[in-house]
Coordinates of C-alpha atoms in Angstrom, one line a residue:
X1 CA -5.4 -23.4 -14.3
X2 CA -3.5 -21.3 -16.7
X3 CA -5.1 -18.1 -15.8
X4 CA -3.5 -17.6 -12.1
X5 CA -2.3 -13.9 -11.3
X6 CA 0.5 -14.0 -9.8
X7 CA 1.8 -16.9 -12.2
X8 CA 2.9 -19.7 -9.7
X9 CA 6.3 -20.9 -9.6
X10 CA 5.3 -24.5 -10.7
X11 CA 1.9 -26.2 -12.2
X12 CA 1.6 -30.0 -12.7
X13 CA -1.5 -31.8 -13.9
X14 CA -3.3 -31.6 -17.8
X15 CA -6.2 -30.2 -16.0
X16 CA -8.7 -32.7 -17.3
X17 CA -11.6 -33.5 -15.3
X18 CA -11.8 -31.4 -12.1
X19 CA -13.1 -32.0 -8.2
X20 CA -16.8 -31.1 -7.6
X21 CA -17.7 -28.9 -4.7
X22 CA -20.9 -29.1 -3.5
X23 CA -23.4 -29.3 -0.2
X24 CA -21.9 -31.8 1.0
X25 CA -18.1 -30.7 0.9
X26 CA -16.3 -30.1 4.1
X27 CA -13.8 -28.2 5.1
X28 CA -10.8 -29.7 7.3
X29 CA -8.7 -26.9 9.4
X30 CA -5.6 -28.1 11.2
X31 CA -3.9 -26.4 13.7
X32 CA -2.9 -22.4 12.6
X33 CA -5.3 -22.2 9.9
X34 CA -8.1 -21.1 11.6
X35 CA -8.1 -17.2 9.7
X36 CA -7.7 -19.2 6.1
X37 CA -11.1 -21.7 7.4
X38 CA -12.9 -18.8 8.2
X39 CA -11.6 -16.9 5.4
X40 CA -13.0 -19.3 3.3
X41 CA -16.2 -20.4 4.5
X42 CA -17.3 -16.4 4.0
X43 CA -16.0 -15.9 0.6
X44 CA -16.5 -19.4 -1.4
X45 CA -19.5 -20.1 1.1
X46 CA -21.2 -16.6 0.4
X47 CA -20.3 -17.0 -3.5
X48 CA -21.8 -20.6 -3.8
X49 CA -24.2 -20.9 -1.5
X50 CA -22.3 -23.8 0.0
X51 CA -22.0 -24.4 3.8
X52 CA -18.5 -25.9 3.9
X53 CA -19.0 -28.0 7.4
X54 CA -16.7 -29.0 9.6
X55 CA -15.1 -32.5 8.2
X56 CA -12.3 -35.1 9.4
X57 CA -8.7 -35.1 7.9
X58 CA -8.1 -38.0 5.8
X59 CA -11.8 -38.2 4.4
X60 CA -13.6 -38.0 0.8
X61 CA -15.0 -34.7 -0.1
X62 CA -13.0 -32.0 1.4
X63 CA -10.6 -29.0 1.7
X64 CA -8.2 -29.6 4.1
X65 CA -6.0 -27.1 5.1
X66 CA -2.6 -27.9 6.7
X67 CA 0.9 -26.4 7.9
X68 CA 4.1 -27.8 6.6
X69 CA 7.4 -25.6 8.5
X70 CA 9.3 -27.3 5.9
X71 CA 8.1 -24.8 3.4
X72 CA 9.0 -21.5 2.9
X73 CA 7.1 -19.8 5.6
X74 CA 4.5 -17.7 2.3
X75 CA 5.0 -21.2 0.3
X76 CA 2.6 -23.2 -0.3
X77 CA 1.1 -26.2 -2.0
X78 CA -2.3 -26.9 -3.0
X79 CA -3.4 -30.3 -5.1
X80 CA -7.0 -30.8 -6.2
X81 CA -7.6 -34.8 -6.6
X82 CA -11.1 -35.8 -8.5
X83 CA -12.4 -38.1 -5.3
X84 CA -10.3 -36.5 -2.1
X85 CA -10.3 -32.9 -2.8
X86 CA -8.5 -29.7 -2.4
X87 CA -5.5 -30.1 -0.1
X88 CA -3.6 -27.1 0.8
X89 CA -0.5 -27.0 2.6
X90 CA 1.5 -24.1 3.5
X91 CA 4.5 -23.4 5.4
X92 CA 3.1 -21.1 7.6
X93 CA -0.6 -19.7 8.3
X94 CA 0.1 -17.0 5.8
X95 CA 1.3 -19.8 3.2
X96 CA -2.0 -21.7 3.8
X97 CA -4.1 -18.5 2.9
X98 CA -2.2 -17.5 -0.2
X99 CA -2.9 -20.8 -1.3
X100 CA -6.6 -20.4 -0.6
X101 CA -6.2 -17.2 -2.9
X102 CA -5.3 -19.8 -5.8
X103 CA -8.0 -21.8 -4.8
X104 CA -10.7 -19.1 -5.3
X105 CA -9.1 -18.2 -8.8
X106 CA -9.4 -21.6 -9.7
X107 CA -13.2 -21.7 -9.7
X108 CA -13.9 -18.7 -11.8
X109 CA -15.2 -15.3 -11.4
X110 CA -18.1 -16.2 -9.7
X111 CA -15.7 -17.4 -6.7
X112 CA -15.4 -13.6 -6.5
X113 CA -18.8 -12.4 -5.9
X114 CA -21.1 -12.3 -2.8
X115 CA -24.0 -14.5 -3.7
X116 CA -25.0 -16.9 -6.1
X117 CA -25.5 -16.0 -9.2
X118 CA -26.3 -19.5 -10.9
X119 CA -27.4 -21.1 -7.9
X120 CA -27.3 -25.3 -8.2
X121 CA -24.4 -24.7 -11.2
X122 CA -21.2 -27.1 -10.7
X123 CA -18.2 -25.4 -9.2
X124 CA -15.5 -27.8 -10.1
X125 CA -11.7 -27.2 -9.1
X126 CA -9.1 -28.5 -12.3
X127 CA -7.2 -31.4 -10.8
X128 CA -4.0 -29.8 -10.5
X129 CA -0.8 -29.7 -8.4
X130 CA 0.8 -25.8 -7.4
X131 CA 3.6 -25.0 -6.0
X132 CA 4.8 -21.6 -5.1
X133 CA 6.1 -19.6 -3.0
X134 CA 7.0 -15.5 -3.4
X135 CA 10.0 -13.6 -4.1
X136 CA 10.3 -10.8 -1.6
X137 CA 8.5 -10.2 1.7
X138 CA 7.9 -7.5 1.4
X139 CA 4.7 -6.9 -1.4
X140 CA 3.0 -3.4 -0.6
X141 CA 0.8 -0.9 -1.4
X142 CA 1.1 2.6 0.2
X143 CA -2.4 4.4 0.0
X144 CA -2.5 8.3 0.6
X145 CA -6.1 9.1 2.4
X146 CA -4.4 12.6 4.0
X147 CA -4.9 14.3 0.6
X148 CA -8.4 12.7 -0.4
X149 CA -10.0 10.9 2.6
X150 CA -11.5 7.5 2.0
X151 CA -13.8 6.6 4.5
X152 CA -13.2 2.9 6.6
X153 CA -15.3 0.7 4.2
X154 CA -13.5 1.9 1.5
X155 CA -10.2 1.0 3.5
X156 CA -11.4 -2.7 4.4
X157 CA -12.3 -3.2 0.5
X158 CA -8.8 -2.0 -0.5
X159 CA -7.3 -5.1 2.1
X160 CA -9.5 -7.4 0.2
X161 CA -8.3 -6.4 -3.2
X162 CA -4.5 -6.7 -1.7
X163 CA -5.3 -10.2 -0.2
X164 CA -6.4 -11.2 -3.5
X165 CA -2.9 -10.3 -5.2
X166 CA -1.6 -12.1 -2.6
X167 CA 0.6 -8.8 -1.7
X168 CA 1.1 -8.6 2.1
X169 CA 1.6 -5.0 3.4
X170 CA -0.6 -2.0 3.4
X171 CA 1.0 1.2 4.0
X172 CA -1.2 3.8 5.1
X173 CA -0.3 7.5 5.2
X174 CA -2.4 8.7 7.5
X175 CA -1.3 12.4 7.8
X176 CA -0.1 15.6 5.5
X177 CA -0.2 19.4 4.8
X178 CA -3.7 18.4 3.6
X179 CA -5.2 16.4 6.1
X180 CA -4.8 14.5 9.6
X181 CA -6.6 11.5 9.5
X182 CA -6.0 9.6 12.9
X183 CA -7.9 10.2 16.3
X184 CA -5.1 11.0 19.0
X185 CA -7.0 11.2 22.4
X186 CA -4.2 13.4 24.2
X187 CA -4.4 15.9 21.0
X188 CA -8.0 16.1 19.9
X189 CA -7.6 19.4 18.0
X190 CA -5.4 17.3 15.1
X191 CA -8.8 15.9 14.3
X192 CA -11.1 18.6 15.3
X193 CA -9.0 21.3 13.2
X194 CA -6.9 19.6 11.6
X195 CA -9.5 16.9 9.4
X196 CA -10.9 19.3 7.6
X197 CA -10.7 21.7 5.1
X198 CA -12.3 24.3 3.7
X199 CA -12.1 23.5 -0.2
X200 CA -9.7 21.7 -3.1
X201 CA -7.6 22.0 -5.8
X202 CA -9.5 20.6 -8.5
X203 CA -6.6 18.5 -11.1
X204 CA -3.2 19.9 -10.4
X205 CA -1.8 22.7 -8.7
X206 CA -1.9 25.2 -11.9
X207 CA -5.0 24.4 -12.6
X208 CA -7.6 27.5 -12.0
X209 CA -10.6 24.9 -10.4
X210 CA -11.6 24.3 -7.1
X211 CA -14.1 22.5 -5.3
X212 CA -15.8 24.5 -2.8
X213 CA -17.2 21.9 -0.5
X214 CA -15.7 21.3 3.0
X215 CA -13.4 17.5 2.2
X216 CA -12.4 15.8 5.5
X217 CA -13.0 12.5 7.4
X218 CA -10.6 10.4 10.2
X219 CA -10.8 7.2 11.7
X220 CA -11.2 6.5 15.2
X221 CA -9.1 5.0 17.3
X222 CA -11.7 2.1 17.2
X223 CA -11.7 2.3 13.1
X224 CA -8.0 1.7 13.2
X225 CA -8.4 -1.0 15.6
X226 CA -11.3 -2.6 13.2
X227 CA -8.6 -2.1 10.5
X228 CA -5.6 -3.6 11.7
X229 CA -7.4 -7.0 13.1
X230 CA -9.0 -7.0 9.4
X231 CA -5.5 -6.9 8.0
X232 CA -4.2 -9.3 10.3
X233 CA -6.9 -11.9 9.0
X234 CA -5.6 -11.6 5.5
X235 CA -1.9 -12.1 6.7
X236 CA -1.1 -8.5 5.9
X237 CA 1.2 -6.2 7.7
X238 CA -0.2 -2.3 8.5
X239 CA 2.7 0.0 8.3
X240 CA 0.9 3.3 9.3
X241 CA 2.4 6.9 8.5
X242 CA 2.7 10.2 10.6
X243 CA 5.0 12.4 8.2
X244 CA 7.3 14.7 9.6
X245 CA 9.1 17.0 10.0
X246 CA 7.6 18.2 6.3
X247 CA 4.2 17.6 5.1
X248 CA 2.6 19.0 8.3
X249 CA 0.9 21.6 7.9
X250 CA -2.2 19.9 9.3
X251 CA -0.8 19.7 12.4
X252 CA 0.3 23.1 13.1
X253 CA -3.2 24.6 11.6
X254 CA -4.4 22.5 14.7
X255 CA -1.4 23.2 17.1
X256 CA 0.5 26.1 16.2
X257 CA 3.1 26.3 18.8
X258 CA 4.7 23.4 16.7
X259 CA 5.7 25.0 13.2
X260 CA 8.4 27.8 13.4
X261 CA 6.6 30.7 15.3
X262 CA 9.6 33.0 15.3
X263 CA 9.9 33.1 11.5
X264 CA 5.3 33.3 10.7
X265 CA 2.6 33.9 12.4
X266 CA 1.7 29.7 12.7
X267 CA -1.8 30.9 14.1
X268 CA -3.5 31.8 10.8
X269 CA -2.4 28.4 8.7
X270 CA -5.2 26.4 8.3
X271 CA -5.5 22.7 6.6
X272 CA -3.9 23.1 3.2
X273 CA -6.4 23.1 0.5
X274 CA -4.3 22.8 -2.5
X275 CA -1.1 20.4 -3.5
X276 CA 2.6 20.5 -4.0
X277 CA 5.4 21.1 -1.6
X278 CA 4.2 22.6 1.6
X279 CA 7.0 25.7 3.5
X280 CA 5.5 25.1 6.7
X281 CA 7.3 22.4 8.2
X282 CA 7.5 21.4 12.9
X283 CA 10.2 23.5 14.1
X284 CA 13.0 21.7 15.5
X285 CA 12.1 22.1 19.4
X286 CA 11.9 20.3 22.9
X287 CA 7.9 21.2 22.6
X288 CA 7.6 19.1 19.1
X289 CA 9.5 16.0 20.1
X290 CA 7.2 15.3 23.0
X291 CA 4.0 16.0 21.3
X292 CA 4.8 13.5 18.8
X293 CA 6.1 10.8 20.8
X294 CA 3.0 11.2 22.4
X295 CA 1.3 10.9 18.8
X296 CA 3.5 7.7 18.6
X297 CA 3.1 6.4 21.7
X298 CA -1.1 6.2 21.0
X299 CA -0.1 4.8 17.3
X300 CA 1.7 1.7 18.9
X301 CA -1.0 0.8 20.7
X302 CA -3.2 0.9 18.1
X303 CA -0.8 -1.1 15.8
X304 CA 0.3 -3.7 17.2
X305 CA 3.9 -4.8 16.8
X306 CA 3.0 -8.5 15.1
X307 CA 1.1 -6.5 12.6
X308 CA 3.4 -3.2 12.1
X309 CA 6.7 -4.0 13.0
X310 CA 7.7 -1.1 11.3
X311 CA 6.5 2.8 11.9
X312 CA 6.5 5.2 8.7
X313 CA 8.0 9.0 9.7
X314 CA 7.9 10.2 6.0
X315 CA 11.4 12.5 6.4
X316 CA 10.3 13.8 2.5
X317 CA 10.4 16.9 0.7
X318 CA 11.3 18.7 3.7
X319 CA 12.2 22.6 2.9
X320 CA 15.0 23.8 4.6
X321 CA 14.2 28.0 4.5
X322 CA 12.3 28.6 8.0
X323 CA 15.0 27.1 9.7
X324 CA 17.1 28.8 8.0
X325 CA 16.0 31.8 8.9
X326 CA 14.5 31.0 12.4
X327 CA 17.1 31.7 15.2
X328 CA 15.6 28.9 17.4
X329 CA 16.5 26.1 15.0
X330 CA 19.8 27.9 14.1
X331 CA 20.6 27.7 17.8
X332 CA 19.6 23.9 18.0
X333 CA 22.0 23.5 14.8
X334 CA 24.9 25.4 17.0
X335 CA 23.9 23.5 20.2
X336 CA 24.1 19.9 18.4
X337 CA 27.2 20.8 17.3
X338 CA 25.7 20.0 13.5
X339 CA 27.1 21.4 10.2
X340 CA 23.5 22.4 8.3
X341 CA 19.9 22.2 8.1
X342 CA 20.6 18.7 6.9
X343 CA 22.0 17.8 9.3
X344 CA 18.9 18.9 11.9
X345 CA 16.8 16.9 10.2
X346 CA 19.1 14.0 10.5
X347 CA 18.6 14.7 14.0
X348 CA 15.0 14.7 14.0
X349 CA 14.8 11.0 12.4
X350 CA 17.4 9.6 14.5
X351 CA 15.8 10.3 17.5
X352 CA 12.4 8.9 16.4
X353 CA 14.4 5.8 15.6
X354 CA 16.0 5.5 18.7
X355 CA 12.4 6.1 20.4
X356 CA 10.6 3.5 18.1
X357 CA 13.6 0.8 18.2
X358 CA 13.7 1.5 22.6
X359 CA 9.9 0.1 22.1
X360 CA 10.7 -2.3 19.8
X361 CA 9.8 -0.9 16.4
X362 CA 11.8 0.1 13.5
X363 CA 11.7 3.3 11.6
X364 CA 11.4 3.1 7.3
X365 CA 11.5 6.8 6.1
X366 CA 11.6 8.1 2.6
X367 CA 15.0 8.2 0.8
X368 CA 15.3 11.8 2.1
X369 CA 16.2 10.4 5.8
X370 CA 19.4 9.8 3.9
X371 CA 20.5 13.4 3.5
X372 CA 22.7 14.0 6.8
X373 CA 23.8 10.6 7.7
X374 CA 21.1 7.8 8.2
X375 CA 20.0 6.6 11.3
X376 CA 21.5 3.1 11.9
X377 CA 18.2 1.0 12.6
X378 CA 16.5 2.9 10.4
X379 CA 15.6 1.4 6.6
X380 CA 14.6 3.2 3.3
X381 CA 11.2 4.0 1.3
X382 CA 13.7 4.6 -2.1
X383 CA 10.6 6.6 -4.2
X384 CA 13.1 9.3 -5.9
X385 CA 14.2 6.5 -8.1
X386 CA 16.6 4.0 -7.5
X387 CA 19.8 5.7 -6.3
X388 CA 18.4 6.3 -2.6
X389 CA 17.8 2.6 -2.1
X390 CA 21.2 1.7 -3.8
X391 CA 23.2 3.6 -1.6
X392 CA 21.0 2.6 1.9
X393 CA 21.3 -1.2 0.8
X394 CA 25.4 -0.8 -0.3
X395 CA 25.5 1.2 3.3
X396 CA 23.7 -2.7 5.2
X397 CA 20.3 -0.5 5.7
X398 CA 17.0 -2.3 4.5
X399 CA 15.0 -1.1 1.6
X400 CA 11.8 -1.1 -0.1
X401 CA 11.9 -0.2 -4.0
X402 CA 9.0 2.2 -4.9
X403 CA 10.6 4.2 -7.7
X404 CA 8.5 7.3 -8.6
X405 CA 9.3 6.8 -12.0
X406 CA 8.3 2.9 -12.5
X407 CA 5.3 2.3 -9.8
X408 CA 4.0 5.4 -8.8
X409 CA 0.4 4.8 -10.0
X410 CA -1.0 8.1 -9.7
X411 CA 0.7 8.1 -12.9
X412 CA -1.5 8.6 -16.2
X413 CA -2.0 4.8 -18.2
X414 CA -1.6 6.3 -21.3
X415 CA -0.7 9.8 -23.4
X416 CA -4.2 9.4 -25.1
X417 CA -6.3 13.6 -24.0
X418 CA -9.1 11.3 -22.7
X419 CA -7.1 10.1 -19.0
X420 CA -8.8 12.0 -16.4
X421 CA -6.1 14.4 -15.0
X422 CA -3.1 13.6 -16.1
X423 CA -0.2 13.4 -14.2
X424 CA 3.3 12.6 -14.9
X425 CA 4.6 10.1 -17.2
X426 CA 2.5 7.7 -19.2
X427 CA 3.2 3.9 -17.3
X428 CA 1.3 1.2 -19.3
X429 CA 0.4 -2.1 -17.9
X430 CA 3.4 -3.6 -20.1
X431 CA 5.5 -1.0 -18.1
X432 CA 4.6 -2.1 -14.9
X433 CA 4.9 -5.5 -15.8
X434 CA 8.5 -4.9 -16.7
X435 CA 9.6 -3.1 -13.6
X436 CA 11.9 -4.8 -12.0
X437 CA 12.8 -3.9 -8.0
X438 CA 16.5 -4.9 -7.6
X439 CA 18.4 -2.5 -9.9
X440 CA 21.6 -4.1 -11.3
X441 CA 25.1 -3.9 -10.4
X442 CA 24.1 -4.0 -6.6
X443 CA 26.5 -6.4 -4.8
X444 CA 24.7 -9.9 -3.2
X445 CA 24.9 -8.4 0.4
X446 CA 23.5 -5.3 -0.7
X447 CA 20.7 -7.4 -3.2
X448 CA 19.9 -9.0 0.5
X449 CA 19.0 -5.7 1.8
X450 CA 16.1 -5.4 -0.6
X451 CA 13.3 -6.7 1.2
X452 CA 11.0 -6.2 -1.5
X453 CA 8.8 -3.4 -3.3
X454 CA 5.3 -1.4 -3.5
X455 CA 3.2 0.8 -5.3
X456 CA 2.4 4.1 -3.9
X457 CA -1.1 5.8 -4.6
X458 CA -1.2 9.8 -3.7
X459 CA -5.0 11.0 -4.3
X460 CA -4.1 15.0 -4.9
X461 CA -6.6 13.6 -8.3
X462 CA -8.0 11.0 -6.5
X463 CA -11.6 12.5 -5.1
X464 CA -13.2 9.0 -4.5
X465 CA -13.0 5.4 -4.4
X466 CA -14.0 4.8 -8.6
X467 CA -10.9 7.4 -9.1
X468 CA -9.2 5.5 -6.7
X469 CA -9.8 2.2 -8.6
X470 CA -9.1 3.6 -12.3
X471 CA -5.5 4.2 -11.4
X472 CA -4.9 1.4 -9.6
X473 CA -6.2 -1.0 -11.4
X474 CA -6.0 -2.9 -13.5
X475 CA -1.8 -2.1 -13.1
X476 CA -2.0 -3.6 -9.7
X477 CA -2.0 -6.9 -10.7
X478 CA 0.8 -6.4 -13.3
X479 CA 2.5 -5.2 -10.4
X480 CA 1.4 -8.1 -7.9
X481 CA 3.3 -10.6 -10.1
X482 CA 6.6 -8.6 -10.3
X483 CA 6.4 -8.4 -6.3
X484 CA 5.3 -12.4 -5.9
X485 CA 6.4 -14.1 -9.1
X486 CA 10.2 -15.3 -10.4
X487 CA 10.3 -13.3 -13.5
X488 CA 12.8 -13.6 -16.2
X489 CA 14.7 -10.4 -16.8
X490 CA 12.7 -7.5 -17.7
X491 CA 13.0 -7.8 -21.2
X492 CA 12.4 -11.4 -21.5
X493 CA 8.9 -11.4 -19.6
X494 CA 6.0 -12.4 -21.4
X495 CA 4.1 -9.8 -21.4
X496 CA 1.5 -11.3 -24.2
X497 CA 0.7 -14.5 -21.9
X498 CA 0.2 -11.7 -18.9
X499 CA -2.5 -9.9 -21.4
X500 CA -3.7 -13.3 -21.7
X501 CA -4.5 -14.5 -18.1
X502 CA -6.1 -10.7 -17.6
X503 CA -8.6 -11.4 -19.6
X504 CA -10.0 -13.5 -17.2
X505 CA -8.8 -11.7 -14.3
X506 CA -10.7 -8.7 -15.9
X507 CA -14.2 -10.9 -15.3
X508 CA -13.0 -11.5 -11.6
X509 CA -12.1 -7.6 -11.3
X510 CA -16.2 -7.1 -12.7
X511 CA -17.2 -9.4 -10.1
X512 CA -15.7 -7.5 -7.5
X513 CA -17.3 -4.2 -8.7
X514 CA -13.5 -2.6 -9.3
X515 CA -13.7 0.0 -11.8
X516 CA -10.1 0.1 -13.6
X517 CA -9.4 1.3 -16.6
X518 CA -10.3 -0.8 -19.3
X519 CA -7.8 -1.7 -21.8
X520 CA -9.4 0.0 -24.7
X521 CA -9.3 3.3 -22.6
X522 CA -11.2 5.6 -20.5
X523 CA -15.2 4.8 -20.1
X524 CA -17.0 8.1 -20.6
X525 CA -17.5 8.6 -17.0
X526 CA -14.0 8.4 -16.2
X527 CA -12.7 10.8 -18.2
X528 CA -12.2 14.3 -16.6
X529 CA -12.2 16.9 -19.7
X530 CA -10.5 20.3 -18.8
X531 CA -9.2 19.5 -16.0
X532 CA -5.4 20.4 -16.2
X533 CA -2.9 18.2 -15.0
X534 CA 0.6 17.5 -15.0
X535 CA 1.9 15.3 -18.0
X536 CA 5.5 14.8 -18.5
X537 CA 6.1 13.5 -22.0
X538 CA 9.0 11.2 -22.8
X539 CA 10.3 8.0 -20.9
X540 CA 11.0 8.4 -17.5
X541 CA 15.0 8.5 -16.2
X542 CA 16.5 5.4 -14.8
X543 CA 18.3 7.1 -11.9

């Protein structure tokens, strides 16, 4: 009971004694808990062997599942009596299943794998009362499979890991200079061309190794489907990603008549093959904004708006120069009656925000939809630290807090030579801990503008799902109770009893085959000798 990750906001009980579940335990589902029941009946019933039947409310012997609107709607309360059982109540069907998440912690590690392993043992819950409830909303992860694809079981694993951390909202940047990575029907050539390429940068950009084997992968538009409904069952919101008008050389490698043909020859770009900031960015035409509403207007349909209210457009690390130089986007510039480049791209993301909001969406950008005035619907991705999101909250836009500097996790664990590839600065599990989203001095209206924070994972060192893990984790659970939990101030948080409760968490990580980075350091195989990265030595800047 005193090993929960996220810690809850209250515990009662002296956890003496505990409720047995066994054969003959059933499982009560009320009205809008049917995803939790089912939820449960696959994980605890795989894990245990048990069949959790069908029971009757107000009987001996069960986990009943219940909604209470008088919660929070994420709240939720779960007490474990010796002779009754497990009672959950949330105040919504999401509330119910994070409770269920407590639930599974509170019968050990075993709870986390996918078949018995001590068949016939005792799995007793600790009598207990929880409540709890989160602190923002908005609880994310943003996984980049443009730059290193990862295949759809790879994907649906990730959701299960997120559920677990009880964070709610997968972001998934599914295009870049590197890789397109979603099946558009009316444009087949962005997978056919533009999925694939030839070889990779292997560690950072200076580095002098490549990997000469083809890299590429998409999903279909059934795979996305299949991905979205599997969200949806773990109460977690899909916001997907088409970056422009930067990051796209994949799509004009596939369709060249979208970069800036008056300034290079589009036609001999192919899918980038190695990382940094890409020149080639959609020139600012009639032609572009169809094709891509018609790239939008496939992606709503295959995210619903219950799931993914809100449609990612990138609007980062945009370089000005071919419009500078082309005389097509000059004349657009003169035409629009706009003072700079800055302005054009201003343009760009205002009308995708006037498309997405006619349909119902809303547009969330990266901090750089800022520069050039800010589209009014429109709300912030503030990843260039925290002055973007400061001035988009003070300004009444909404904002996610995703500082480069505090929760970018491609980010080495530690300054030790034996982290494979190394890039940027060295963010412990203590400094993740201690990140805190709402920077201070903002003022309360502005405060209620933050709707919450995530953790962003770019692969350009990421070649597969182990590397993929090894940075994540085990950080993403430091980083799952700064997003859920009510923290003390940064510097008050104890971070020993947060070591603590890993250790177990660390046995529940084993069980669910996650290979992080252990806390004495880099296995072996995980290591990545000679491979050049990108280390940048001090503390990061608070800006």
């Amino acid at each position: 009971m005193d090993n929960l990750i996220p810690v809850p906001v209250r515990t009662g009980g002296d956890g003496r004694g505990g409720f047995l579940l066994d054969g003959a335990t059933t499982l009560v589902a009320e009205p809008g808990t049917g995803r939790t029941e089912r939820w449960l009946r696959t994980t605890l019933g795989a894990a245990f062997g048990l069949p959790l039947a069908p029971g009757a409310a107000g009987g001996d012997n069960t986990v009943e599942l219940r909604v209470d609107p008088s919660l929070e709607p994420e709240g939720y309360r779960l007490d474990v009596k010796a002779v009754r059982g497990v009672r959950i109540t949330g105040g919504s069907a999401a509330g119910v299943f994070w409770g269920a998440q407590t639930l599974r912690q509170l019968l050990g590690p075993e709870a986390f794998r996918r078949a018995p392993v001590s068949p016939g043992a005792e799995r007793r819950v600790p009598l207990t009362e929880i409540e709890d409830g989160p602190r923002f909303g908005w609880r994310g992860l943003m996984l980049d499979v443009a730059r290193h694809f990862m295949p759809k079981d790879g994907v649906l694993r990730m959701l299960d890991l997120l559920a677990a951390h009880k964070l709610n909202v997968f972001h998934f940047h599914l295009t870049d200079d590197q890789g397109w990575r979603v099946e558009i029907k009316r444009h087949p050539r962005l997978t056919e061309t533009g999925a694939w390429r030839a070889r990779t940068k292997y560690g950072h950009r200076a580095s002098e190794l490549w990997d000469e084997t083809p890299h590429g992968g998409f999903y279909t538009q059934d795979d996305i489907r299949e991905i979205v409904a599997y969200a949806a069952e773990r109460h977690i919101r899909v916001v997907p990603e088409i970056d422009v008008p930067g990051h796209s050389q994949a799509a004009i490698s596939a369709y060249p008549e979208l970069g800036n043909t008056d300034v290079i020859d589009t036609s001999a770009l192919s899918v980038w093959d190695t990382w940094g900031v890409n020149p080639n960015v959609l020139a600012p035409t009639d032609n572009t904004l169809r094709f891509f509403e018609g790239v939008f207007e496939e992606l709503l349909d295959l995210f619903p708006a219950d799931t993914s209210p809100f449609i990612h457009i990138g609007g980062d690390e945009c370089p000005k120069d071919q419009w500078e130089r082309s005389p097509a986007a000059q004349d657009r510039i003169a035409a629009l009656g706009l003072t700079d480049e800055d302005g054009l791209q201003s343009w760009f993301i205002r009308h995708f925000d006037r498309w997405l909001s006619d349909r119902g969406r809303r547009l969330i950008g990266w901090d750089e939809i800022l520069e050039g005035g800010l589209a009014e619907g429109a709300a912030v991705s503030s990843w260039r630290g925290y002055t973007g999101g400061i001035a988009a909250a003070e300004a009444g836009h909404d904002v996610v807090m995703c500082p480069e500097q505090q929760v970018y996790l491609d980010h080495r664990q530690d300054g030790g030579p034996d982290e494979p590839m190394p890039i940027g600065f060295v963010r412990t599990l203590e400094d993740v801990y201690r990140f805190e989203p709402v920077p201070p001095g903002l003022s309360e209206e502005a405060t209620g503008h933050i709707m919450g924070t995530q953790a962003n994972v770019w692969t350009e060192v990421m070649q597969d799902r182990d590397r993929v893990d090894y940075q994540v984790f085990p950080r993403l659970a430091a980083f799952a109770e700064v997003a859920w939990s009510r923290l003390p101030a940064s510097g008050e948080r104890d971070f020993a009893d947060f070591e603590r409760r890993m250790d177990t968490h660390y046995a529940r990580l084993d069980a669910l085959g996650v290979a992080y980075r252990p806390p004495t350091g880099p296995l072996p195989w995980q290591c990545r000798p000679g491979v050049l990265g990108r280390p940048i030595e001090g503390p990061p800047p608070a800006v």
